[in-house]
mmCIF file of C-alpha atoms and ligand atoms in Angstrom:
data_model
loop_
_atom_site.group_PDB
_atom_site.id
_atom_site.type_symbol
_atom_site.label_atom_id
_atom_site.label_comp_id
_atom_site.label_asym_id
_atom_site.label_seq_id
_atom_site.Cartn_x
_atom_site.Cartn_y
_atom_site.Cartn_z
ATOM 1 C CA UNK A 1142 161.938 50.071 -79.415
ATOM 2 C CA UNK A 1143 165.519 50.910 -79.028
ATOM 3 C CA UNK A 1144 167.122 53.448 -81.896
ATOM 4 C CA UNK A 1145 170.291 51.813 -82.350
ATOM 5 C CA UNK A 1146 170.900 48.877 -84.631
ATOM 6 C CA UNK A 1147 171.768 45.802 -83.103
ATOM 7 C CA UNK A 1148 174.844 44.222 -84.029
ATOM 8 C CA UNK A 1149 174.601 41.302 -86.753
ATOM 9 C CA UNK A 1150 174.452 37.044 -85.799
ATOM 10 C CA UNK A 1151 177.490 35.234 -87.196
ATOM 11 C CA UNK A 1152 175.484 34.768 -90.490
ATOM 12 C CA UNK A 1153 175.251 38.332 -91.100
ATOM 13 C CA UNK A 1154 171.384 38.649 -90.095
ATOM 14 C CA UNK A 1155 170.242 41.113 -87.405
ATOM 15 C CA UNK A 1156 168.708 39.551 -84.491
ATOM 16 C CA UNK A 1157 165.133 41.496 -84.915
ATOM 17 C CA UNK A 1158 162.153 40.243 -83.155
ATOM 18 C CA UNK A 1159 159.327 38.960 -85.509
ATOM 19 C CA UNK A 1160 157.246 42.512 -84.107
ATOM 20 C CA UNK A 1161 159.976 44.539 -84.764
ATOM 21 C CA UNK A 1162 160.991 43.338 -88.326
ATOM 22 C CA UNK A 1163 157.323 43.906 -89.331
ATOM 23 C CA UNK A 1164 157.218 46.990 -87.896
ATOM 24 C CA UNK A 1165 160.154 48.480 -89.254
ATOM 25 C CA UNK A 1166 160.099 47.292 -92.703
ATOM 26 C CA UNK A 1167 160.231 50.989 -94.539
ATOM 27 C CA UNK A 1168 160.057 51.500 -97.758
ATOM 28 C CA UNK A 1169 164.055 52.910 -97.704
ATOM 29 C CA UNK A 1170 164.913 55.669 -100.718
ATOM 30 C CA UNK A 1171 167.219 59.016 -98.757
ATOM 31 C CA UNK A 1172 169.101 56.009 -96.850
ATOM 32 C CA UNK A 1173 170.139 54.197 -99.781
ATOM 33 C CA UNK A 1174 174.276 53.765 -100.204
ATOM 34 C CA UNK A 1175 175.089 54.079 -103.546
ATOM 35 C CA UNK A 1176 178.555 53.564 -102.439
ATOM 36 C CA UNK A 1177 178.542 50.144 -100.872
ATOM 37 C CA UNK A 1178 178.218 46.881 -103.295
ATOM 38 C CA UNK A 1179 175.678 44.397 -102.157
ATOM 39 C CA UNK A 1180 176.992 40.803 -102.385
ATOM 40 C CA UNK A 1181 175.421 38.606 -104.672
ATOM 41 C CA UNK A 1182 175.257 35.615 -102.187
ATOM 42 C CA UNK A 1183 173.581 37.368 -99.957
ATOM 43 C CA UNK A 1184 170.517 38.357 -102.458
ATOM 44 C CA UNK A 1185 170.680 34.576 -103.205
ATOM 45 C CA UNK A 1186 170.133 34.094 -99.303
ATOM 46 C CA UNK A 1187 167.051 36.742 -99.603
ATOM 47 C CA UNK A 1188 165.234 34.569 -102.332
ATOM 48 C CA UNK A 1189 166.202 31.801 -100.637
ATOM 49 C CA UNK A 1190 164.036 32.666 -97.896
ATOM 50 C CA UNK A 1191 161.241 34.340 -99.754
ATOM 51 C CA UNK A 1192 160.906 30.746 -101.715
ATOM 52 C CA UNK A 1193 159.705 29.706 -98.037
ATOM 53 C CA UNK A 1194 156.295 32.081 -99.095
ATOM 54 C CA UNK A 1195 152.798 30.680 -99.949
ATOM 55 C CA UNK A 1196 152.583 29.904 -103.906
ATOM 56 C CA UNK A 1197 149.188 28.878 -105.792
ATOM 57 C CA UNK A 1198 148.781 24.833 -106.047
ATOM 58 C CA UNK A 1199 152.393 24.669 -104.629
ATOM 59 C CA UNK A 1200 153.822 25.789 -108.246
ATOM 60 C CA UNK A 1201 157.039 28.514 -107.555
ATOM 61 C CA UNK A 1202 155.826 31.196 -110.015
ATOM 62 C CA UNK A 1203 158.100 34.168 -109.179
ATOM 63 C CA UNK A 1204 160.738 35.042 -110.458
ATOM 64 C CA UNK A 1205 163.942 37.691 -109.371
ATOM 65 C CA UNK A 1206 165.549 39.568 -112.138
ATOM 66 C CA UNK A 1207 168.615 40.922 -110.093
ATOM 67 C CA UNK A 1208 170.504 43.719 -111.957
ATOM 68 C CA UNK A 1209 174.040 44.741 -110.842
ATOM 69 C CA UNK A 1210 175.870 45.352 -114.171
ATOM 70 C CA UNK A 1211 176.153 48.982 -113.437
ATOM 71 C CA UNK A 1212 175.280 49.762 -117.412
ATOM 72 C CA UNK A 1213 172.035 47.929 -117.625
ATOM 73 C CA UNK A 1214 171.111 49.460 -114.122
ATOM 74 C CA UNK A 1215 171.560 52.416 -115.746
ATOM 75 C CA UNK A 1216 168.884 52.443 -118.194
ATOM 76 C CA UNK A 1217 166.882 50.226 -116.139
ATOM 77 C CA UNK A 1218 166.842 53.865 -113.566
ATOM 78 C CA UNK A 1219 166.124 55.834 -116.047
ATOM 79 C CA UNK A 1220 163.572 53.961 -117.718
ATOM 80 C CA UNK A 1221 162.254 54.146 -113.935
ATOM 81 C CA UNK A 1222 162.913 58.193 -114.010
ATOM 82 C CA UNK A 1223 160.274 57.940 -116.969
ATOM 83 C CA UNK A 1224 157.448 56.188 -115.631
ATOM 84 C CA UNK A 1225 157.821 58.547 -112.267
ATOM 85 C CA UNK A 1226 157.876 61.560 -114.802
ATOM 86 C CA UNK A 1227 154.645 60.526 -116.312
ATOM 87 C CA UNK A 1228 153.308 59.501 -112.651
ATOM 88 C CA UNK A 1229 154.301 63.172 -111.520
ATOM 89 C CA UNK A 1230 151.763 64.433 -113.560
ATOM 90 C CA UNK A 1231 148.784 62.451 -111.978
ATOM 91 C CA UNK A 1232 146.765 64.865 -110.221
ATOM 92 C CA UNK A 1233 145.361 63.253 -107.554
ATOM 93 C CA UNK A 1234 147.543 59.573 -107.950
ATOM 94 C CA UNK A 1235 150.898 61.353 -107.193
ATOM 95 C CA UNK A 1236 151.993 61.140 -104.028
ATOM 96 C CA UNK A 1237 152.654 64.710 -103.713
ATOM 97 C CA UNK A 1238 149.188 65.591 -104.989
ATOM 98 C CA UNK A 1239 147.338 63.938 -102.302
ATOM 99 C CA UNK A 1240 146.328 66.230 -99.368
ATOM 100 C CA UNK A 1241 145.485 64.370 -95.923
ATOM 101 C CA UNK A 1242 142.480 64.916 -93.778
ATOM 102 C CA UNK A 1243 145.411 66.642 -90.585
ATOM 103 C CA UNK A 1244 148.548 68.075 -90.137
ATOM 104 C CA UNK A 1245 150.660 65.149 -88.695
ATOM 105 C CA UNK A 1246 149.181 63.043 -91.734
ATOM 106 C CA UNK A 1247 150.182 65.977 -94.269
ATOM 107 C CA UNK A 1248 153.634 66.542 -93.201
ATOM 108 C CA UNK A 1249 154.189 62.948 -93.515
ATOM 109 C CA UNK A 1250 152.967 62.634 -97.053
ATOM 110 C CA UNK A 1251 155.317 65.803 -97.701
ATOM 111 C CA UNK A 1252 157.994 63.810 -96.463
ATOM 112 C CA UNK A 1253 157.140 60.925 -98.111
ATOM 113 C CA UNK A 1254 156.751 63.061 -101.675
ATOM 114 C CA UNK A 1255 160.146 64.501 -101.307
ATOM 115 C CA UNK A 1256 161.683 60.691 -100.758
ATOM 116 C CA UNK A 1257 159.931 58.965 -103.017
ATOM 117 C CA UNK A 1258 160.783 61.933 -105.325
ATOM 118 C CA UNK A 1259 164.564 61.394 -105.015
ATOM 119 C CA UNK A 1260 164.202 57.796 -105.380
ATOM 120 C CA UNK A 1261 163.328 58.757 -108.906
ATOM 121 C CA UNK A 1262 166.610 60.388 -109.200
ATOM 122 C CA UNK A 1263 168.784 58.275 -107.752
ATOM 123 C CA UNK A 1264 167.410 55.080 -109.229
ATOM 124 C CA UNK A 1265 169.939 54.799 -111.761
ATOM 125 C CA UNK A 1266 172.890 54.869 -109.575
ATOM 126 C CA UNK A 1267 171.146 52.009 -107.269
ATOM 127 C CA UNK A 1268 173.705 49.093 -106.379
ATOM 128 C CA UNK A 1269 171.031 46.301 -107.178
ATOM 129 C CA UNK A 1270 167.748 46.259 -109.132
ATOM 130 C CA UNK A 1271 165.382 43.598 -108.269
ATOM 131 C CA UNK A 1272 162.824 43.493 -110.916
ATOM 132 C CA UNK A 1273 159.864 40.790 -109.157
ATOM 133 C CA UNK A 1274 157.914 38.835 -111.824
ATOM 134 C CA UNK A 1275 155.598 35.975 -111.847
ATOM 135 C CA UNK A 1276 155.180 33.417 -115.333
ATOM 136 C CA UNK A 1277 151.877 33.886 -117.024
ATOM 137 C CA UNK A 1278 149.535 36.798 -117.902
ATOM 138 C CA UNK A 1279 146.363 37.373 -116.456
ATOM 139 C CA UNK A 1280 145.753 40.714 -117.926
ATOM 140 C CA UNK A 1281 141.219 40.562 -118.748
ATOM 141 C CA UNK A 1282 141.077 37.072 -116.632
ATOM 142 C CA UNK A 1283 138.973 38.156 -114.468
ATOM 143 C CA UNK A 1284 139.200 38.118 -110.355
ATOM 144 C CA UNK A 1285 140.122 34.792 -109.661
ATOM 145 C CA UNK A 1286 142.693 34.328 -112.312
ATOM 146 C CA UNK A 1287 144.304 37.628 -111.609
ATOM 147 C CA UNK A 1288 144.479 37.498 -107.798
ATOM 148 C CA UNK A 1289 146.111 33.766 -108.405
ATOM 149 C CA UNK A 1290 148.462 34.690 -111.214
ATOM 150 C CA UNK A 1291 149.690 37.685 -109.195
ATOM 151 C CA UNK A 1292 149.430 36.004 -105.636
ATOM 152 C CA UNK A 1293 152.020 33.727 -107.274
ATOM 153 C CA UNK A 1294 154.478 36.128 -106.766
ATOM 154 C CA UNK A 1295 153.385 39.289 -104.439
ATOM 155 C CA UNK A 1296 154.194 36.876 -101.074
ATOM 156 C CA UNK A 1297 157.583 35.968 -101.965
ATOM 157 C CA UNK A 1298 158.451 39.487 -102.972
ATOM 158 C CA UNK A 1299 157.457 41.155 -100.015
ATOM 159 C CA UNK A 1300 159.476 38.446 -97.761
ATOM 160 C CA UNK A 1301 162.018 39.495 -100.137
ATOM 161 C CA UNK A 1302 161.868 42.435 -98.916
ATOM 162 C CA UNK A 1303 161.721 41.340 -95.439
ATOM 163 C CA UNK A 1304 164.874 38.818 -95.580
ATOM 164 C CA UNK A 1305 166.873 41.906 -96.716
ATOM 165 C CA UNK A 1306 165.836 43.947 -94.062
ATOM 166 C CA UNK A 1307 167.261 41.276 -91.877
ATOM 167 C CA UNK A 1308 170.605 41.012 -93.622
ATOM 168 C CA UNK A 1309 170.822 45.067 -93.160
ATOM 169 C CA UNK A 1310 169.734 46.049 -96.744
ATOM 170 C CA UNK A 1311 166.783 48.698 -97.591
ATOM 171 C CA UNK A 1312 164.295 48.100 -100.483
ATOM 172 C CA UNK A 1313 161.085 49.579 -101.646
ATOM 173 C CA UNK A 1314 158.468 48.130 -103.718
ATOM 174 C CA UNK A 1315 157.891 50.634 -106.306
ATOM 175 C CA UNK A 1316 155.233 50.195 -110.014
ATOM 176 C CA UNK A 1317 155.804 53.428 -111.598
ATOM 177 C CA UNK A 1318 158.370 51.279 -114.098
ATOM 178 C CA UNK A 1319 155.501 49.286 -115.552
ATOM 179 C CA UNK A 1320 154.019 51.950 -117.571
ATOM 180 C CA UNK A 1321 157.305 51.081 -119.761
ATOM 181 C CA UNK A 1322 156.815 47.150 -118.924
ATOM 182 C CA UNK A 1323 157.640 46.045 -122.298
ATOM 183 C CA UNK A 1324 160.597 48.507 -122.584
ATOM 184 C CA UNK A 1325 161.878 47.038 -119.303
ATOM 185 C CA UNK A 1326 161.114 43.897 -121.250
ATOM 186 C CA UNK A 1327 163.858 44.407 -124.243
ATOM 187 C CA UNK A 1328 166.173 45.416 -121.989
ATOM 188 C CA UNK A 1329 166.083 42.654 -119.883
ATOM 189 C CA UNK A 1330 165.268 40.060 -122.554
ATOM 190 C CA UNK A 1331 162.218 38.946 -120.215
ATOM 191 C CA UNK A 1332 159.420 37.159 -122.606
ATOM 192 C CA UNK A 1333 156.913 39.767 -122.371
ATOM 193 C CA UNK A 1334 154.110 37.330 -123.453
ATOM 194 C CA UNK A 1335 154.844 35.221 -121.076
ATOM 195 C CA UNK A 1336 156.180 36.883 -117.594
ATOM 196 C CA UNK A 1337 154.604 39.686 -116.089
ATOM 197 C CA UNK A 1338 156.679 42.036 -114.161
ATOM 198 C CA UNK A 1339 155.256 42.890 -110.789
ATOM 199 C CA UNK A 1340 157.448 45.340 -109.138
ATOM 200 C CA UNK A 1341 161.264 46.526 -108.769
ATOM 201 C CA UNK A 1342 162.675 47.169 -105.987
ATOM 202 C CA UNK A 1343 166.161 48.976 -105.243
ATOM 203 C CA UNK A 1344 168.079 46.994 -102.322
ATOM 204 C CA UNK A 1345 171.428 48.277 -101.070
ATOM 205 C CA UNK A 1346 172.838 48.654 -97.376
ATOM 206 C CA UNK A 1347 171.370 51.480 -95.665
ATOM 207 C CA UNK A 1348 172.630 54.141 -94.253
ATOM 208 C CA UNK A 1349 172.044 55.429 -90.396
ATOM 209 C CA UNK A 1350 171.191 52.890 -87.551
ATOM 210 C CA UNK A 1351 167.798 51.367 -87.659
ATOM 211 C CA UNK A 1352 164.094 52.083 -88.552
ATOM 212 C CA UNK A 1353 160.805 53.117 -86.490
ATOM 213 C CA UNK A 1354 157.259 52.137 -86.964
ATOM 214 C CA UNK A 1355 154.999 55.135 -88.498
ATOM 215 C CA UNK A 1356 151.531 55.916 -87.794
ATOM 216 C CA UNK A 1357 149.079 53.662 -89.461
ATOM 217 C CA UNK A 1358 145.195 54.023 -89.421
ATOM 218 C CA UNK A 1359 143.108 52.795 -86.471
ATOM 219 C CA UNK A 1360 142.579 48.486 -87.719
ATOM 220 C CA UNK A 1361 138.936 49.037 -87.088
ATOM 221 C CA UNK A 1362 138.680 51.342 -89.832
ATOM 222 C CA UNK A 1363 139.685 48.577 -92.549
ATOM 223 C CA UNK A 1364 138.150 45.535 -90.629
ATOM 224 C CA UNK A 1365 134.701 44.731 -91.737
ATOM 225 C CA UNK A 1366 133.339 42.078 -89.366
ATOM 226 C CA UNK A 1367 131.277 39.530 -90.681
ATOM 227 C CA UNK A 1368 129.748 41.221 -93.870
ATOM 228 C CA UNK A 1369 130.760 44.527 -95.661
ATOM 229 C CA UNK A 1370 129.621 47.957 -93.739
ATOM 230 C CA UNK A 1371 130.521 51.497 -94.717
HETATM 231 C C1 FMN B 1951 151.819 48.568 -105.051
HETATM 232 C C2 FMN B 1951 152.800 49.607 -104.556
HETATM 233 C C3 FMN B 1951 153.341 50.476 -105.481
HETATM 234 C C4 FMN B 1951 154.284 51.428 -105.070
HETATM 235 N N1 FMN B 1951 154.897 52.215 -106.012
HETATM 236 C C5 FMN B 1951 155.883 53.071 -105.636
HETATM 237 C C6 FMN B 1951 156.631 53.777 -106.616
HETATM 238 O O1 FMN B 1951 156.434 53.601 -107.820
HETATM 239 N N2 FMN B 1951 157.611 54.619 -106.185
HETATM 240 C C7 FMN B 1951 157.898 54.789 -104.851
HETATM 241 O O2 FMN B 1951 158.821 55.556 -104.521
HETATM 242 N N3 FMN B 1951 157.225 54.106 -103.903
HETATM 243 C C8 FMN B 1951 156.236 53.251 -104.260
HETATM 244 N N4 FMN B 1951 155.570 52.507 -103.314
HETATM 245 C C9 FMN B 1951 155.997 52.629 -101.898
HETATM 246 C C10 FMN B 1951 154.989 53.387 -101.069
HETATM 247 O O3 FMN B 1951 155.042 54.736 -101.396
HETATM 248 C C11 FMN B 1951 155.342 53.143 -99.591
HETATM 249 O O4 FMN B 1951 155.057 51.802 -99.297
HETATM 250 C C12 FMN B 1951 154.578 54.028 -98.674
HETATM 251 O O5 FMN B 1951 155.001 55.344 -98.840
HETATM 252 C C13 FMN B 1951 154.770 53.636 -97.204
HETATM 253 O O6 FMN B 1951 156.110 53.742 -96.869
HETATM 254 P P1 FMN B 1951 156.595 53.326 -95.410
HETATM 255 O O7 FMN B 1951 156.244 51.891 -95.249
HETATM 256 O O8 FMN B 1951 158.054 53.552 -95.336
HETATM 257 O O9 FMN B 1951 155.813 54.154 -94.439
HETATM 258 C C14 FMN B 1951 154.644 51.550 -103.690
HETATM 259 C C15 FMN B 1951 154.081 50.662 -102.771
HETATM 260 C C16 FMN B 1951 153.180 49.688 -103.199
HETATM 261 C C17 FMN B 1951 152.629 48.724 -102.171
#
């Protein structure tokens, strides 16, 4: 897989095999620009296409809260900067606190710590906020509820995610944010009773030429053929 970023179509999307755009699909935090506006018709475009995702009995049930107003992204960041301070502090559940089984794996969780950290601190200063959220509340549903209410919106986001990556633009689904949910709420004057946010993702263009695939575990040690084996 070449290093260099091809150049963009006529419609501004970059001609990336199906393999290589879900292969190379990062979650993108040092390679943010925080200099360079991202054009509202062109996040249109993204949810556009992730409308084209599966939805439960055919009923659209995500929504995009797209923040650019540079003041409310503000406090949306650091109301992001709070949940990651509280997350920090998660022995074991922060990133950084998790040691891997060898070296290659370590220094890539290292790596990923000290990104993932600056995300935190750059949040506020993100072009574009994309808060995902579905309608309903499933919260002590049980299973089949839950998995439907939140499988109404956890396709489309991630092709979201995708479509940007085609139009040049980096994201990364992040939670931390939702231990202030209803703070997030206010702000945004989403119906807490009623919507449940998912994710938030920053999107901006990205910096540098293109991305690689990283090491992922061996398939056959999440497949479980036929019935459940440890
Ligand atoms: C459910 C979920 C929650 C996540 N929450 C955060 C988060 O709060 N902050 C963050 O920086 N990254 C978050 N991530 C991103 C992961 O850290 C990232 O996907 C992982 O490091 C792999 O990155 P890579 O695909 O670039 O290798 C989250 C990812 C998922 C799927």
């Amino acid at each position: 897989m070449s290093s260099e970023q091809p150049a963009f179509d006529a419609d501004g999307v970059l001609p990336l095999s199906g393999l290589e755009l879900l292969t190379t699909t990062r979650a993108v935090r040092k390679r943010l620009d925080l200099t360079r506006p991202v054009s509202d018709d062109v996040l249109r475009e993204c949810v556009r296409i992730a409308l084209q995702a599966p939805a439960p009995s055919n009923q659209i049930s995500v929504r995009f809260v797209v923040v650019t107003d540079p003041e409310v992204r503000r406090k949306l960041g650091e109301l992001y900067q709070a949940g990651y301070g509280v997350y920090r502090q998660l022995d074991g559940i922060y990133i950084g606190s998790i040691a891997k089984g060898d070296e290659t794996e370590q220094a890539q969780q290292e790596r990923t710590t000290v990104s993932a950290d600056h995300l935190a601190e750059i949040m506020p200063e993100v072009p574009a906020i994309v808060v995902g959220c579905v309608m309903g509340r499933s919260e002590d549903l049980g299973a089949w509820v839950t998995a439907s209410v939140l499988g109404g919106a956890m396709p489309a986001l991630w092709s979201f995610m995708l479509a940007a990556r085609l139009h040049g633009l980096g994201t990364c689904w992040t939670s931390v944010h939702l231990q202030q949910e209803q703070a997030v709420a206010e702000l945004l004057g989403i119906p807490f009773d009623a919507v449940t946010q998912v994710m938030l993702t920053p999107v901006a263009h990205y910096t540098g030429e293109t991305f690689k695939p990283v090491d992922r575990p061996d398939p056959d040690t999440v497949i479980h053929w036929n019935r459940w084996q440890d």
